[in-house]
Amino acid sequence: MSFPITLQVNASTVQRDMAPSRLLIDFLRDDLGLTGTHQGCDTSQCGACTVLVDGKAVKSCNVLVVQVNGSHIRTVEGLATSQALHPMQEAFGKHHGLQCGYCTPGMVMRALAMVNEDVPAEEGPVRHALGGNICRCTGYQGIVSAVCEGLQTLRANPSQSVPA
Ligand code: FES
Ligand code: FES
C-alpha cells in the first residue's frame, strides 16, 4: 500500500507514492540524496537528523513522510547560495562551532528554528533550547557562541532568515 504525497523540499516540489512506514530521514537521505541530514541514534535523542518542517525543528528519524505531507521541509542543503553560506553557517565557522561536524547540520537547523521561537540570543536560553541536540565532540561552548551570534545577525536582518 502507498499514498500520494507532495512536499516542498528546499526549492523543489517533490511528488511520490509513499509507503506509510517510510521515515522522513530515509526519504531525504536515500531517495533524495540529501545526506547532509545525519543519522546518529535513530531513537530521537541526538538531534543529528534535525530538519525544519514548516519552520519548526523536527527530528526526521522520528517522523513518517506521510505525517508531513503538504509541508515545506528545509534541510541544511537549502541554506547556502552559490555565493555565500547562510549567516548561521557563517557564525558556526567564525566561532569554531564544530569539530568532527557530525552534529553540525542538526545544530544549525535547530538554531534556525530558535529565530521563530523567540529564544533570546543569550547563553542560558540557547543552551536550554539545544537540549535535544548532542555533540559527541562536546564542543558546546563554540556552538552556543555561534548560535547566539547567528540569532543576533538574523534578527537584525530578517530578510536573511529561513522562510518557513
Ligand atoms: S538520528 Fe534522529 S535524533 Fe538521533
Ligand atoms: S562536532 Fe563532532 S559531534 Fe559535534
Coordinates of N, CA and C and ligand atoms in Angstrom, one line a residue:
M1 N 0.8 -1.2 0.0 CA 0.0 0.0 0.0 C 0.9 1.2 0.0
S2 N 0.5 2.3 -0.8 CA 1.2 3.5 -0.7 C 0.2 4.7 -0.9
F3 N 0.7 5.9 -0.5 CA -0.1 7.0 -0.5 C 0.6 8.1 -1.3
P4 N -0.2 8.9 -2.1 CA 0.4 10.0 -2.9 C 0.8 11.1 -1.9
I5 N 2.0 11.6 -2.0 CA 2.4 12.8 -1.1 C 3.0 13.9 -2.0
T6 N 2.9 15.1 -1.6 CA 3.5 16.2 -2.2 C 4.2 17.0 -1.1
L7 N 5.5 17.3 -1.3 CA 6.3 18.0 -0.3 C 7.1 19.1 -1.1
Q8 N 7.3 20.2 -0.4 CA 8.3 21.2 -0.8 C 9.6 20.8 -0.1
V9 N 10.6 20.4 -0.8 CA 11.9 20.1 -0.1 C 12.9 21.2 -0.6
N10 N 13.3 22.1 0.3 CA 14.2 23.2 -0.1 C 13.5 23.9 -1.3
A11 N 14.1 24.0 -2.4 CA 13.4 24.8 -3.5 C 12.7 23.9 -4.5
S12 N 12.5 22.6 -4.2 CA 11.9 21.7 -5.1 C 10.6 21.1 -4.6
T13 N 9.7 21.0 -5.5 CA 8.4 20.3 -5.2 C 8.6 18.8 -5.5
V14 N 8.3 17.9 -4.6 CA 8.5 16.5 -4.7 C 7.2 15.8 -4.6
Q15 N 6.9 15.0 -5.6 CA 5.7 14.2 -5.5 C 6.1 12.7 -5.6
R16 N 5.5 11.9 -4.8 CA 5.8 10.4 -4.8 C 4.6 9.6 -4.3
D17 N 4.7 8.3 -4.6 CA 3.8 7.4 -3.9 C 4.6 6.8 -2.7
M18 N 4.1 6.9 -1.5 CA 4.9 6.7 -0.3 C 4.4 5.6 0.5
A19 N 5.2 4.6 0.9 CA 4.8 3.6 1.9 C 4.5 4.3 3.2
P20 N 3.5 3.9 3.9 CA 3.2 4.6 5.2 C 4.2 4.4 6.2
S21 N 5.1 3.5 6.1 CA 6.2 3.3 7.1 C 7.5 4.0 6.8
R22 N 7.5 4.7 5.7 CA 8.8 5.4 5.3 C 9.1 6.6 6.2
L23 N 10.3 6.5 6.9 CA 10.7 7.6 7.7 C 11.2 8.8 6.9
L24 N 11.0 10.0 7.4 CA 11.5 11.2 6.7 C 13.0 11.1 6.5
I25 N 13.8 10.7 7.5 CA 15.2 10.7 7.3 C 15.7 9.8 6.2
D26 N 15.0 8.7 6.0 CA 15.4 7.7 5.0 C 15.0 8.3 3.6
F27 N 13.8 8.9 3.6 CA 13.4 9.5 2.3 C 14.4 10.6 1.9
L28 N 14.8 11.5 2.8 CA 15.7 12.6 2.5 C 17.0 12.1 2.0
R29 N 17.6 11.1 2.8 CA 18.9 10.7 2.5 C 19.0 9.7 1.3
D30 N 18.1 8.7 1.4 CA 18.2 7.6 0.4 C 17.5 7.9 -0.9
D31 N 16.3 8.6 -0.8 CA 15.6 8.8 -2.1 C 16.0 10.1 -2.7
L32 N 16.2 11.2 -1.9 CA 16.6 12.5 -2.5 C 18.1 12.8 -2.5
G33 N 18.8 11.9 -1.8 CA 20.3 12.2 -1.8 C 20.7 13.3 -0.9
L34 N 19.9 13.8 0.0 CA 20.2 14.9 0.9 C 20.9 14.4 2.1
T35 N 22.1 14.0 2.0 CA 22.8 13.3 3.0 C 23.4 14.2 4.1
G36 N 23.2 15.5 3.9 CA 23.6 16.5 5.0 C 22.8 16.3 6.2
T37 N 21.6 15.7 6.1 CA 20.8 15.3 7.3 C 21.4 14.0 7.8
H38 N 22.0 14.1 9.0 CA 22.8 12.9 9.5 C 22.0 12.0 10.4
Q39 N 22.4 10.8 10.4 CA 21.7 9.7 11.2 C 22.6 9.4 12.3
G40 N 22.2 9.6 13.5 CA 23.0 9.4 14.7 C 22.5 8.2 15.5
C41 N 21.5 8.5 16.3 CA 21.0 7.5 17.3 C 19.8 6.7 16.7
D42 N 19.0 7.3 15.8 CA 17.8 6.7 15.3 C 16.7 6.5 16.4
T43 N 16.9 7.1 17.5 CA 15.9 6.9 18.6 C 15.5 8.3 19.2
S44 N 15.6 9.3 18.3 CA 15.1 10.7 18.7 C 15.8 11.3 19.9
Q45 N 17.1 11.0 20.1 CA 17.8 11.5 21.2 C 18.9 12.5 20.8
C46 N 19.6 12.3 19.7 CA 20.8 13.1 19.4 C 20.6 14.3 18.6
G47 N 19.6 14.4 17.8 CA 19.3 15.6 17.1 C 20.1 15.8 15.8
A48 N 20.9 14.9 15.4 CA 21.7 15.0 14.2 C 20.9 15.0 13.0
C49 N 19.7 14.5 13.1 CA 18.8 14.4 11.9 C 17.8 15.6 11.8
T50 N 18.0 16.6 12.6 CA 17.0 17.7 12.7 C 16.9 18.4 11.3
V51 N 15.6 18.6 10.9 CA 15.3 19.5 9.8 C 14.2 20.4 10.2
L52 N 13.9 21.4 9.3 CA 12.8 22.3 9.6 C 11.6 21.7 8.8
V53 N 10.5 21.6 9.5 CA 9.2 21.3 8.9 C 8.3 22.5 9.1
D54 N 8.0 23.2 8.0 CA 7.2 24.5 8.2 C 7.8 25.4 9.3
G55 N 9.1 25.5 9.3 CA 9.8 26.4 10.2 C 10.1 25.8 11.6
K56 N 9.6 24.6 11.9 CA 9.8 24.1 13.2 C 10.8 23.0 13.1
A57 N 11.7 22.9 14.2 CA 12.7 21.9 14.2 C 12.1 20.5 14.5
V58 N 12.4 19.5 13.7 CA 11.8 18.2 13.8 C 12.9 17.2 13.6
K59 N 12.9 16.2 14.5 CA 13.9 15.1 14.3 C 13.4 14.1 13.3
S60 N 14.0 14.1 12.1 CA 13.5 13.4 11.0 C 13.5 11.8 11.1
C61 N 14.3 11.3 12.2 CA 14.3 9.9 12.4 C 13.0 9.4 13.1
N62 N 12.2 10.4 13.5 CA 11.1 10.0 14.3 C 9.7 10.5 13.7
V63 N 9.8 10.7 12.4 CA 8.6 11.2 11.7 C 8.4 10.5 10.4
L64 N 7.2 10.1 10.1 CA 6.9 9.4 8.8 C 6.7 10.5 7.8
V65 N 7.0 10.1 6.6 CA 6.8 11.1 5.4 C 5.4 11.4 5.3
V66 N 4.5 10.4 5.5 CA 3.1 10.7 5.3 C 2.5 11.7 6.3
Q67 N 3.2 11.8 7.5 CA 2.8 12.7 8.5 C 3.1 14.2 8.1
V68 N 4.0 14.4 7.2 CA 4.4 15.8 6.9 C 4.0 16.1 5.4
N69 N 3.1 15.3 4.9 CA 2.5 15.5 3.6 C 2.0 16.9 3.5
G70 N 2.4 17.7 2.4 CA 1.9 19.0 2.2 C 2.8 20.1 2.9
S71 N 3.9 19.7 3.6 CA 4.7 20.6 4.3 C 5.9 21.1 3.5
H72 N 6.5 22.1 4.0 CA 7.8 22.6 3.5 C 8.9 22.1 4.4
I73 N 9.8 21.2 3.8 CA 10.9 20.7 4.5 C 12.2 21.5 4.1
R74 N 12.9 21.9 5.1 CA 14.2 22.6 4.8 C 15.3 21.8 5.4
T75 N 16.3 21.4 4.6 CA 17.4 20.7 5.1 C 18.6 21.6 5.0
V76 N 19.8 21.2 5.5 CA 21.0 22.0 5.5 C 21.4 22.4 4.1
E77 N 21.0 21.5 3.1 CA 21.4 21.8 1.7 C 20.7 23.0 1.2
G78 N 19.6 23.4 1.9 CA 18.8 24.5 1.4 C 19.1 25.8 2.0
L79 N 20.3 26.0 2.6 CA 20.6 27.2 3.3 C 21.6 28.1 2.5
A80 N 22.7 27.6 2.1 CA 23.7 28.4 1.4 C 23.2 28.7 -0.1
T81 N 23.7 29.8 -0.6 CA 23.5 30.1 -2.0 C 24.8 29.8 -2.7
S82 N 24.8 29.9 -4.0 CA 26.1 29.7 -4.7 C 27.1 30.7 -4.4
Q83 N 26.7 31.8 -3.8 CA 27.6 32.9 -3.5 C 28.1 32.9 -2.0
A84 N 27.2 32.4 -1.1 CA 27.6 32.6 0.3 C 26.9 31.5 1.1
L85 N 27.6 31.3 2.3 CA 26.9 30.5 3.3 C 25.8 31.3 4.0
H86 N 24.9 30.6 4.6 CA 23.8 31.2 5.4 C 24.5 31.9 6.6
P87 N 24.0 33.0 7.1 CA 24.6 33.7 8.3 C 24.8 32.7 9.5
M88 N 23.9 31.8 9.7 CA 24.0 30.9 10.8 C 25.2 30.0 10.5
Q89 N 25.4 29.5 9.3 CA 26.6 28.7 9.0 C 27.9 29.5 9.1
E90 N 27.8 30.8 8.7 CA 29.0 31.6 8.9 C 29.4 31.7 10.4
A91 N 28.4 31.9 11.2 CA 28.6 32.0 12.6 C 29.3 30.8 13.2
F92 N 28.8 29.6 12.8 CA 29.4 28.4 13.2 C 30.9 28.3 12.8
G93 N 31.2 28.8 11.6 CA 32.6 28.8 11.2 C 33.4 29.8 12.0
K94 N 32.9 30.9 12.2 CA 33.6 32.0 12.9 C 33.9 31.6 14.4
H95 N 33.0 30.9 15.0 CA 33.2 30.6 16.4 C 33.7 29.1 16.6
H96 N 34.1 28.5 15.6 CA 34.6 27.1 15.7 C 33.5 26.2 16.3
G97 N 32.3 26.4 15.9 CA 31.2 25.6 16.4 C 31.1 24.2 15.9
L98 N 32.2 23.7 15.5 CA 32.2 22.3 15.0 C 33.6 21.7 15.2
Q99 N 33.6 20.4 15.4 CA 34.9 19.7 15.4 C 34.8 18.6 14.3
C100 N 34.2 17.4 14.6 CA 34.1 16.4 13.5 C 33.0 16.8 12.6
G101 N 32.0 17.6 13.0 CA 31.0 18.1 12.1 C 29.8 17.3 12.0
Y102 N 29.8 16.1 12.7 CA 28.7 15.2 12.6 C 27.3 15.8 13.1
C103 N 27.4 16.5 14.2 CA 26.2 17.0 14.8 C 25.8 18.4 14.1
T104 N 26.7 18.9 13.3 CA 26.6 20.3 12.9 C 25.3 20.6 12.1
P105 N 24.9 19.8 11.1 CA 23.7 20.2 10.3 C 22.5 20.2 11.3
G106 N 22.4 19.3 12.2 CA 21.3 19.3 13.1 C 21.3 20.5 14.0
M107 N 22.5 20.9 14.5 CA 22.6 22.0 15.4 C 22.2 23.3 14.6
V108 N 22.6 23.4 13.4 CA 22.3 24.6 12.6 C 20.8 24.7 12.4
M109 N 20.2 23.6 12.0 CA 18.7 23.6 11.8 C 18.0 23.9 13.1
R110 N 18.4 23.3 14.2 CA 17.8 23.6 15.4 C 17.9 25.1 15.8
A111 N 19.1 25.6 15.5 CA 19.4 27.1 15.8 C 18.4 27.9 15.0
L112 N 18.2 27.6 13.7 CA 17.3 28.4 12.9 C 15.9 28.4 13.4
A113 N 15.5 27.3 13.9 CA 14.1 27.3 14.5 C 14.0 28.2 15.7
M114 N 15.1 28.5 16.3 CA 15.0 29.4 17.5 C 14.6 30.8 17.1
V115 N 14.9 31.2 15.9 CA 14.5 32.5 15.4 C 13.0 32.7 15.6
N116 N 12.3 31.7 15.1 CA 10.8 31.7 15.2 C 10.3 31.5 16.6
E117 N 11.1 30.9 17.5 CA 10.7 30.6 18.8 C 11.0 31.7 19.8
D118 N 11.6 32.8 19.2 CA 12.0 34.0 20.1 C 12.9 33.6 21.2
V119 N 13.8 32.6 21.0 CA 14.8 32.3 22.0 C 15.7 33.4 22.1
P120 N 16.0 34.0 23.3 CA 16.9 35.1 23.4 C 18.3 34.6 23.0
A121 N 19.1 35.6 22.4 CA 20.4 35.3 22.0 C 21.4 35.4 23.1
E122 N 21.2 34.5 24.1 CA 22.0 34.5 25.3 C 22.3 33.1 25.7
E123 N 23.4 32.9 26.4 CA 23.9 31.6 26.6 C 22.9 30.6 27.3
G124 N 22.3 31.1 28.4 CA 21.4 30.2 29.1 C 20.2 29.7 28.3
P125 N 19.5 30.6 27.7 CA 18.3 30.1 26.8 C 18.8 29.3 25.6
V126 N 19.9 29.6 25.1 CA 20.4 28.9 23.9 C 20.8 27.5 24.3
R127 N 21.5 27.3 25.4 CA 21.8 26.0 25.9 C 20.6 25.2 26.2
H128 N 19.6 25.8 26.8 CA 18.4 25.1 27.1 C 17.7 24.6 25.8
A129 N 17.6 25.5 24.8 CA 17.0 25.2 23.6 C 17.7 24.1 22.8
L130 N 19.0 24.0 23.0 CA 19.8 23.0 22.4 C 19.8 21.6 23.1
G131 N 19.0 21.5 24.1 CA 19.0 20.3 25.0 C 18.7 19.0 24.3
G132 N 18.1 19.1 23.1 CA 17.8 17.8 22.4 C 18.8 17.5 21.3
N133 N 19.9 18.3 21.3 CA 21.0 18.1 20.3 C 22.3 17.8 21.0
I134 N 22.8 16.6 20.7 CA 24.1 16.2 21.4 C 25.3 16.4 20.4
C135 N 26.3 16.9 21.0 CA 27.6 17.0 20.3 C 28.6 16.0 21.0
R136 N 28.9 14.9 20.3 CA 29.7 13.9 21.0 C 31.2 14.4 21.1
C137 N 31.6 15.4 20.3 CA 32.9 16.1 20.5 C 32.9 17.0 21.7
T138 N 31.7 17.3 22.2 CA 31.5 18.2 23.3 C 31.9 19.6 23.1
G139 N 31.8 20.1 21.9 CA 32.2 21.5 21.6 C 31.1 22.5 21.8
Y140 N 30.5 22.4 23.0 CA 29.3 23.2 23.2 C 29.6 24.7 23.3
Q141 N 30.7 25.1 23.8 CA 30.9 26.5 24.0 C 30.9 27.2 22.7
G142 N 31.7 26.6 21.7 CA 31.7 27.3 20.4 C 30.3 27.2 19.7
I143 N 29.6 26.2 19.9 CA 28.3 26.0 19.3 C 27.3 27.1 19.9
V144 N 27.3 27.3 21.2 CA 26.5 28.2 21.8 C 26.8 29.6 21.4
S145 N 28.1 29.9 21.3 CA 28.6 31.3 20.9 C 28.1 31.5 19.4
A146 N 28.2 30.5 18.6 CA 27.8 30.6 17.2 C 26.3 30.9 17.1
V147 N 25.5 30.1 17.9 CA 24.0 30.3 17.8 C 23.7 31.7 18.3
C148 N 24.3 32.1 19.3 CA 24.0 33.5 19.8 C 24.2 34.5 18.7
E149 N 25.4 34.4 18.1 CA 25.7 35.4 17.1 C 24.8 35.3 15.9
G150 N 24.5 34.0 15.5 CA 23.6 33.8 14.4 C 22.2 34.4 14.6
L151 N 21.7 34.2 15.8 CA 20.4 34.7 16.2 C 20.4 36.3 16.1
Q152 N 21.5 36.9 16.6 CA 21.6 38.3 16.6 C 21.6 38.8 15.1
T153 N 22.4 38.2 14.3 CA 22.5 38.6 12.9 C 21.2 38.5 12.2
L154 N 20.5 37.4 12.4 CA 19.2 37.1 11.7 C 18.1 38.1 12.2
R155 N 18.1 38.4 13.5 CA 17.1 39.3 14.0 C 17.4 40.7 13.5
A156 N 18.7 41.1 13.3 CA 19.0 42.4 12.7 C 18.7 42.4 11.2
N157 N 18.7 41.3 10.6 CA 18.4 41.2 9.1 C 17.4 40.1 8.8
P158 N 16.1 40.4 9.1 CA 15.1 39.4 9.0 C 15.0 38.8 7.6
S159 N 15.4 39.5 6.6 CA 15.3 39.0 5.2 C 16.3 37.8 5.0
Q160 N 17.3 37.7 5.9 CA 18.2 36.5 5.8 C 17.7 35.3 6.5
S161 N 16.6 35.4 7.2 CA 16.1 34.3 7.9 C 15.6 33.3 6.9
V162 N 15.4 32.0 7.4 CA 14.9 31.0 6.5 C 13.4 31.0 6.5
P163 N 12.8 31.2 5.3 CA 11.4 31.2 5.2 C 10.8 29.8 5.6
A164 N 9.6 29.8 6.2 CA 9.0 28.5 6.5 C 8.9 27.7 5.3
Ligands
FES1 S1 19.2 10.3 14.5 FE1 17.4 11.4 14.9 S2 17.6 12.1 16.9 FE2 19.4 10.9 16.6
FES2 S1 31.3 18.4 16.3 FE1 31.6 16.2 16.5 S2 29.7 15.5 17.2 FE2 29.5 17.7 17.3

